[in-house]
Short mmCIF file of C-alpha atoms in Angstrom, two decimals:
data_model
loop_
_atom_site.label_atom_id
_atom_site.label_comp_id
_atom_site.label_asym_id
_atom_site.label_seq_id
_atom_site.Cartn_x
_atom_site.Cartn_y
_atom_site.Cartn_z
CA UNK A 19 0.57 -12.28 -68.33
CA UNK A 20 -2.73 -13.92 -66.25
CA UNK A 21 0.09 -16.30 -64.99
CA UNK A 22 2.44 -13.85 -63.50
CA UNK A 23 -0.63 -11.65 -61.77
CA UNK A 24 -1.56 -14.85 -60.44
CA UNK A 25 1.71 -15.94 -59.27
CA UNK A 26 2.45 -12.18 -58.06
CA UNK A 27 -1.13 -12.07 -56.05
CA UNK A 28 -0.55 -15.76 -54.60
CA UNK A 29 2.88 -14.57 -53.07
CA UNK A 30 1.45 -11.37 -51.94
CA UNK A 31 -1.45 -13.34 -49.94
CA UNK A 32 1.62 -15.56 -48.41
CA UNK A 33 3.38 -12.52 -47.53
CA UNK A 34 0.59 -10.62 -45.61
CA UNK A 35 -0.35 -14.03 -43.69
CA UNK A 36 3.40 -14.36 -42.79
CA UNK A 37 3.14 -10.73 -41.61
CA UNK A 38 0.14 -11.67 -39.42
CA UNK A 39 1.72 -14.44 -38.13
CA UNK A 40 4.85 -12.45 -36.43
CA UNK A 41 2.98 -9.56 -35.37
CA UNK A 42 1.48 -12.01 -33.03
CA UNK A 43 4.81 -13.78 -32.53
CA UNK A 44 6.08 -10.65 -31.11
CA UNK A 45 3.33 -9.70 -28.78
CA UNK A 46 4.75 -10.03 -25.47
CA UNK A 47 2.93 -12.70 -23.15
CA UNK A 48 -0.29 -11.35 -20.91
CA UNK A 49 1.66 -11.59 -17.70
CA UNK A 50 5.12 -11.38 -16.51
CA UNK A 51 6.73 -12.23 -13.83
CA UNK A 52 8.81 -10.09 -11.76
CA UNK A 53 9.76 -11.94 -8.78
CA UNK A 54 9.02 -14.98 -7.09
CA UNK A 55 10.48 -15.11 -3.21
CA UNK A 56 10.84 -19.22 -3.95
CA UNK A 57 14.53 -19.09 -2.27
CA UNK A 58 17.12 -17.73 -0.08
CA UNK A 59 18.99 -16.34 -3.04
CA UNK A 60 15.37 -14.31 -3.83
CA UNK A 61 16.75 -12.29 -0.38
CA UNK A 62 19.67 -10.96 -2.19
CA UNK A 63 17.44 -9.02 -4.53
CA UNK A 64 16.48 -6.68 -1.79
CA UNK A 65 17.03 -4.98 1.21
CA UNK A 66 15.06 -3.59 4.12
CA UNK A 67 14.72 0.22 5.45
CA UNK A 68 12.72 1.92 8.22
CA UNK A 69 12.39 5.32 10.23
CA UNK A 70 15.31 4.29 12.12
CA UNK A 71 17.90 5.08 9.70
CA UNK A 72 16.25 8.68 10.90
CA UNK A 73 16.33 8.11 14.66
CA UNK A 74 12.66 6.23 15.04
CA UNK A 75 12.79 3.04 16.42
CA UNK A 76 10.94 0.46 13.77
CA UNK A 77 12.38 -2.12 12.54
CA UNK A 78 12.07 -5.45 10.56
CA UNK A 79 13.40 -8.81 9.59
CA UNK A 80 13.14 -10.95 6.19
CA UNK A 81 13.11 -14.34 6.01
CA UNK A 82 12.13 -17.22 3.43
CA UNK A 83 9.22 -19.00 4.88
CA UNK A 84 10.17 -22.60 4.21
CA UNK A 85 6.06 -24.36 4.41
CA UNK A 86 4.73 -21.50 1.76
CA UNK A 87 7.67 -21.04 -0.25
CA UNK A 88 6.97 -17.05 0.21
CA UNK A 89 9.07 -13.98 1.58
CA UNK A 90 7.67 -13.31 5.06
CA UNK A 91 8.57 -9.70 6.44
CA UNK A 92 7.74 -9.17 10.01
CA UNK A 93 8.72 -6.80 12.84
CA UNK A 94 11.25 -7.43 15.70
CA UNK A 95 10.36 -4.22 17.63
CA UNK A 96 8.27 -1.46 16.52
CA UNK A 97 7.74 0.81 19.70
CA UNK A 98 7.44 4.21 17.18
CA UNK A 99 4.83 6.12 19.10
CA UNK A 100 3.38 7.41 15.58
CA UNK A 101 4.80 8.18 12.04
CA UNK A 102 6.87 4.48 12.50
CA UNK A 103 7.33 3.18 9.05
CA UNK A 104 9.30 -0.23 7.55
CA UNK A 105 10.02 -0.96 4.36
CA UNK A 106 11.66 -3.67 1.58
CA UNK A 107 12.90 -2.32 -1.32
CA UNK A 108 14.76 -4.31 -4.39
CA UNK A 109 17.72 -3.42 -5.56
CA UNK A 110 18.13 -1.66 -9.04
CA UNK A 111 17.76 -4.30 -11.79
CA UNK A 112 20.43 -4.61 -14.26
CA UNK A 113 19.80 -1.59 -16.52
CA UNK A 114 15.75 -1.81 -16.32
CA UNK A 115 12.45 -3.54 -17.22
CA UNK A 116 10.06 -2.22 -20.08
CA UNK A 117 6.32 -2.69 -18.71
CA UNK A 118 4.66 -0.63 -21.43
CA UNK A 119 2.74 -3.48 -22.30
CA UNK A 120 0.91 -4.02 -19.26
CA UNK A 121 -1.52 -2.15 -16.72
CA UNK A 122 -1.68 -3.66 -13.63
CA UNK A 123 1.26 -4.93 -10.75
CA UNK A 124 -0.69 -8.17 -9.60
CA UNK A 125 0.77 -9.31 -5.93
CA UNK A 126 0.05 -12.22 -4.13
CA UNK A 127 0.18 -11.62 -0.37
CA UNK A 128 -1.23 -12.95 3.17
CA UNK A 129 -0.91 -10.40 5.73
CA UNK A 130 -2.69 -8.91 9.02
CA UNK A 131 -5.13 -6.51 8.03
CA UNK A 132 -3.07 -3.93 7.36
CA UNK A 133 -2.74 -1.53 4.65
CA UNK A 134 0.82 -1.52 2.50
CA UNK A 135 2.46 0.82 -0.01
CA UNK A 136 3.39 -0.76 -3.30
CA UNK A 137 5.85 1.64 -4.74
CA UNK A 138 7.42 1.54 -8.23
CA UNK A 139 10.56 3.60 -8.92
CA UNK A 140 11.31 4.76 -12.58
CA UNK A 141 14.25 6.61 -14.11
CA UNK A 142 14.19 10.50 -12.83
CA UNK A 143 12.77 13.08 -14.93
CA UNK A 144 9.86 14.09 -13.85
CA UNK A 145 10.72 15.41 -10.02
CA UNK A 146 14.29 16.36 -9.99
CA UNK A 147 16.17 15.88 -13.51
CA UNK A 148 19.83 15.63 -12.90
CA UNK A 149 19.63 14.32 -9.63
CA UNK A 150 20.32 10.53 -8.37
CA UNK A 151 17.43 9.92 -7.02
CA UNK A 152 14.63 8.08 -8.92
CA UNK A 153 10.89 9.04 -9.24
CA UNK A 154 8.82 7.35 -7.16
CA UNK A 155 5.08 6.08 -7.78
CA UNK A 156 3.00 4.59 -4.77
CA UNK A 157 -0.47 3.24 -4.17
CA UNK A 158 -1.87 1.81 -0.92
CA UNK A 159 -2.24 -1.92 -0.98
CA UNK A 160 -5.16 -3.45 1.45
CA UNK A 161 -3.63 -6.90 2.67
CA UNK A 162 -6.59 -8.99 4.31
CA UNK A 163 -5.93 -10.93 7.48
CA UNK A 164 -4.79 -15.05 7.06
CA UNK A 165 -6.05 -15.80 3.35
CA UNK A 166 -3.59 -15.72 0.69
CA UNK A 167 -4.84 -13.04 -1.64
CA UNK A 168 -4.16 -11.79 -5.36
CA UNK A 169 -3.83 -7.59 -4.92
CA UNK A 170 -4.15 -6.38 -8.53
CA UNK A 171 -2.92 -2.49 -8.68
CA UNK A 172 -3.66 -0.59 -11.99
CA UNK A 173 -0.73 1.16 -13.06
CA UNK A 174 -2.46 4.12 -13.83
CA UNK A 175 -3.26 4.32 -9.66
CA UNK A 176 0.30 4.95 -8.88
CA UNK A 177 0.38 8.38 -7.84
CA UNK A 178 3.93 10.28 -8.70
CA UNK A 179 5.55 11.47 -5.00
CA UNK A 180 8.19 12.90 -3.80
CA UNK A 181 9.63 11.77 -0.29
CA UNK A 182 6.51 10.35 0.74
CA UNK A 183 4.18 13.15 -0.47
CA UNK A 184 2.00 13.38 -3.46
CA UNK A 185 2.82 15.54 -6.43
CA UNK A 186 -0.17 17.67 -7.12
CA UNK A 187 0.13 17.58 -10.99
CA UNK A 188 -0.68 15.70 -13.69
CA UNK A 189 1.85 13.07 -14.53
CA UNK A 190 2.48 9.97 -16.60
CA UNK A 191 4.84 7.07 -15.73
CA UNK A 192 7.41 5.87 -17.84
CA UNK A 193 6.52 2.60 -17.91
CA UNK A 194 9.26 1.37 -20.28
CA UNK A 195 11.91 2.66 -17.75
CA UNK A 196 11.02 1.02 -14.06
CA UNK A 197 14.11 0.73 -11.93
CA UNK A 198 13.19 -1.17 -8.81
CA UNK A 199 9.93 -2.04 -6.50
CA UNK A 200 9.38 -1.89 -3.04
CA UNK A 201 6.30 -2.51 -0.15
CA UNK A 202 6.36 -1.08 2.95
CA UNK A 203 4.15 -0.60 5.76
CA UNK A 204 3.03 2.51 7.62
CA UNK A 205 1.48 3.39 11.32
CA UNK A 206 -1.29 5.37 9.95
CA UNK A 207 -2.79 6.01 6.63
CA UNK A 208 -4.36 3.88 4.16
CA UNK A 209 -7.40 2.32 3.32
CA UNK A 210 -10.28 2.73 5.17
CA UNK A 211 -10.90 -0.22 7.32
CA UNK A 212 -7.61 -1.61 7.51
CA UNK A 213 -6.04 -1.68 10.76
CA UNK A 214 -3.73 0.99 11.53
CA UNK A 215 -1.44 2.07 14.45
CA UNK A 216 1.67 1.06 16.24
CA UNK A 217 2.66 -2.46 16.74
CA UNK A 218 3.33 -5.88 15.15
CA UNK A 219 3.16 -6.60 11.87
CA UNK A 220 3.72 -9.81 9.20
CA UNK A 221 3.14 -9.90 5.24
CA UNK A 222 4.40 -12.73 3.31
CA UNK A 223 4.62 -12.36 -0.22
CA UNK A 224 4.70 -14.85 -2.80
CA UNK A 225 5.40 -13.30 -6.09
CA UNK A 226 4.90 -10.12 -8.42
CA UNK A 227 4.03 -9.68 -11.77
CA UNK A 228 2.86 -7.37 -14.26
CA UNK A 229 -0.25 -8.52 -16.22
CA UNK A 230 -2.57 -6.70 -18.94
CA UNK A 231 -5.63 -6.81 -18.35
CA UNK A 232 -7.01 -4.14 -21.33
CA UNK A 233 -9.11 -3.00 -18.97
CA UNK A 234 -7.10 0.35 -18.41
CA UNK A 235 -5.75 0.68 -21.61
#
């Protein structure tokens, strides 16, 4: 009988060790990577919009910058006289991604002193349930002028909006159900300090990723 609780205990031990073991197989990696703009074919993910489309006169190129290996967006001819906005947005992944592991969208960018909108789009059912269009989370993005820089965004700062206004209520994303991304740029608005106003504008991007942190968590 001391044999067999022996033998019984010594498996149990094994078992609880295996058990450890793929618990910690399973957790998913601190950081993932959600695009990197290392190729022309990286163009086909997404697609570019602006106040045009509405009878403003913005508007914007995209184009694979061949010395950084980074997406450069820039404007052709933004005469808007205020309001003017441009934007890049990706197109719908394949079904979606499940980020419920991570809190915070980490972007690498070199820009112009400007301030950008990182927006995250999730499956609708918070503003308009039934409807086709997604929900929509944004947070202002300060991109400093010439230096390559590393933005990193707690998820929890996305504010829910709808058509480019906040929604004054308490929300939650749906982080297990994110659609698309996009970054655009507007004429006013933003951080204070970054430059605002009409004109020119340039923001290369290198990649995007969602990393945990546990700082937010």
């Amino acid at each position: 009988m001391s044999r067999f609780r022996s033998l019984w205990k010594a498996s149990l031990n094994a078992t609880k060790k295996a058990l450890t073991w793929n618990l910690e197989d399973l957790m998913p990696p601190s950081e993932r990577l959600i695009f990197s703009f290392n190729s022309k074919e990286e163009l086909k993910k997404w697609h570019l919009y602006s106040d045009s489309e509405y009878g403003g006169l913005s508007s914007a190129s995209l184009e694979i910058s061949e010395v950084d290996n980074g997406l450069k967006a820039e404007d052709s001819k933004w005469n808007i006289s205020r309001g003017g906005f441009c934007g890049m947005r990706s197109k719908k992944f394949d079904g979606f991604i499940d980020l419920d592991s991570y809190d915070t969208i980490a972007l690498k960018l070199r820009g112009d002193g400007r301030s950008y909108i990182s927006t995250i789009y999730t499956e609708n059912w918070v503003n308009s349930p039934g409807q086709l269009e997604d929900n929509s989370w944004q947070a202002f993005v300060h991109v400093p002028k010439d230096n390559w820089y590393i933005a990193k965004i707690p998820l929890a700062r996305y504010l829910p909006t709808w058509r480019g206004n906040v929604i004054n209520a308490e929300m939650e994303m749906n982080q297990a159900r994110i659609l698309g991304m996009s970054l655009s740029v507007n004429a006013e608005g933003g951080v204070p300090g970054a430059r605002t106003g009409t004109g020119d504008f340039r923001v290369e991007l290198d990649w995007i990723k969602a990393i945990r942190t546990g700082e937010y968590t």
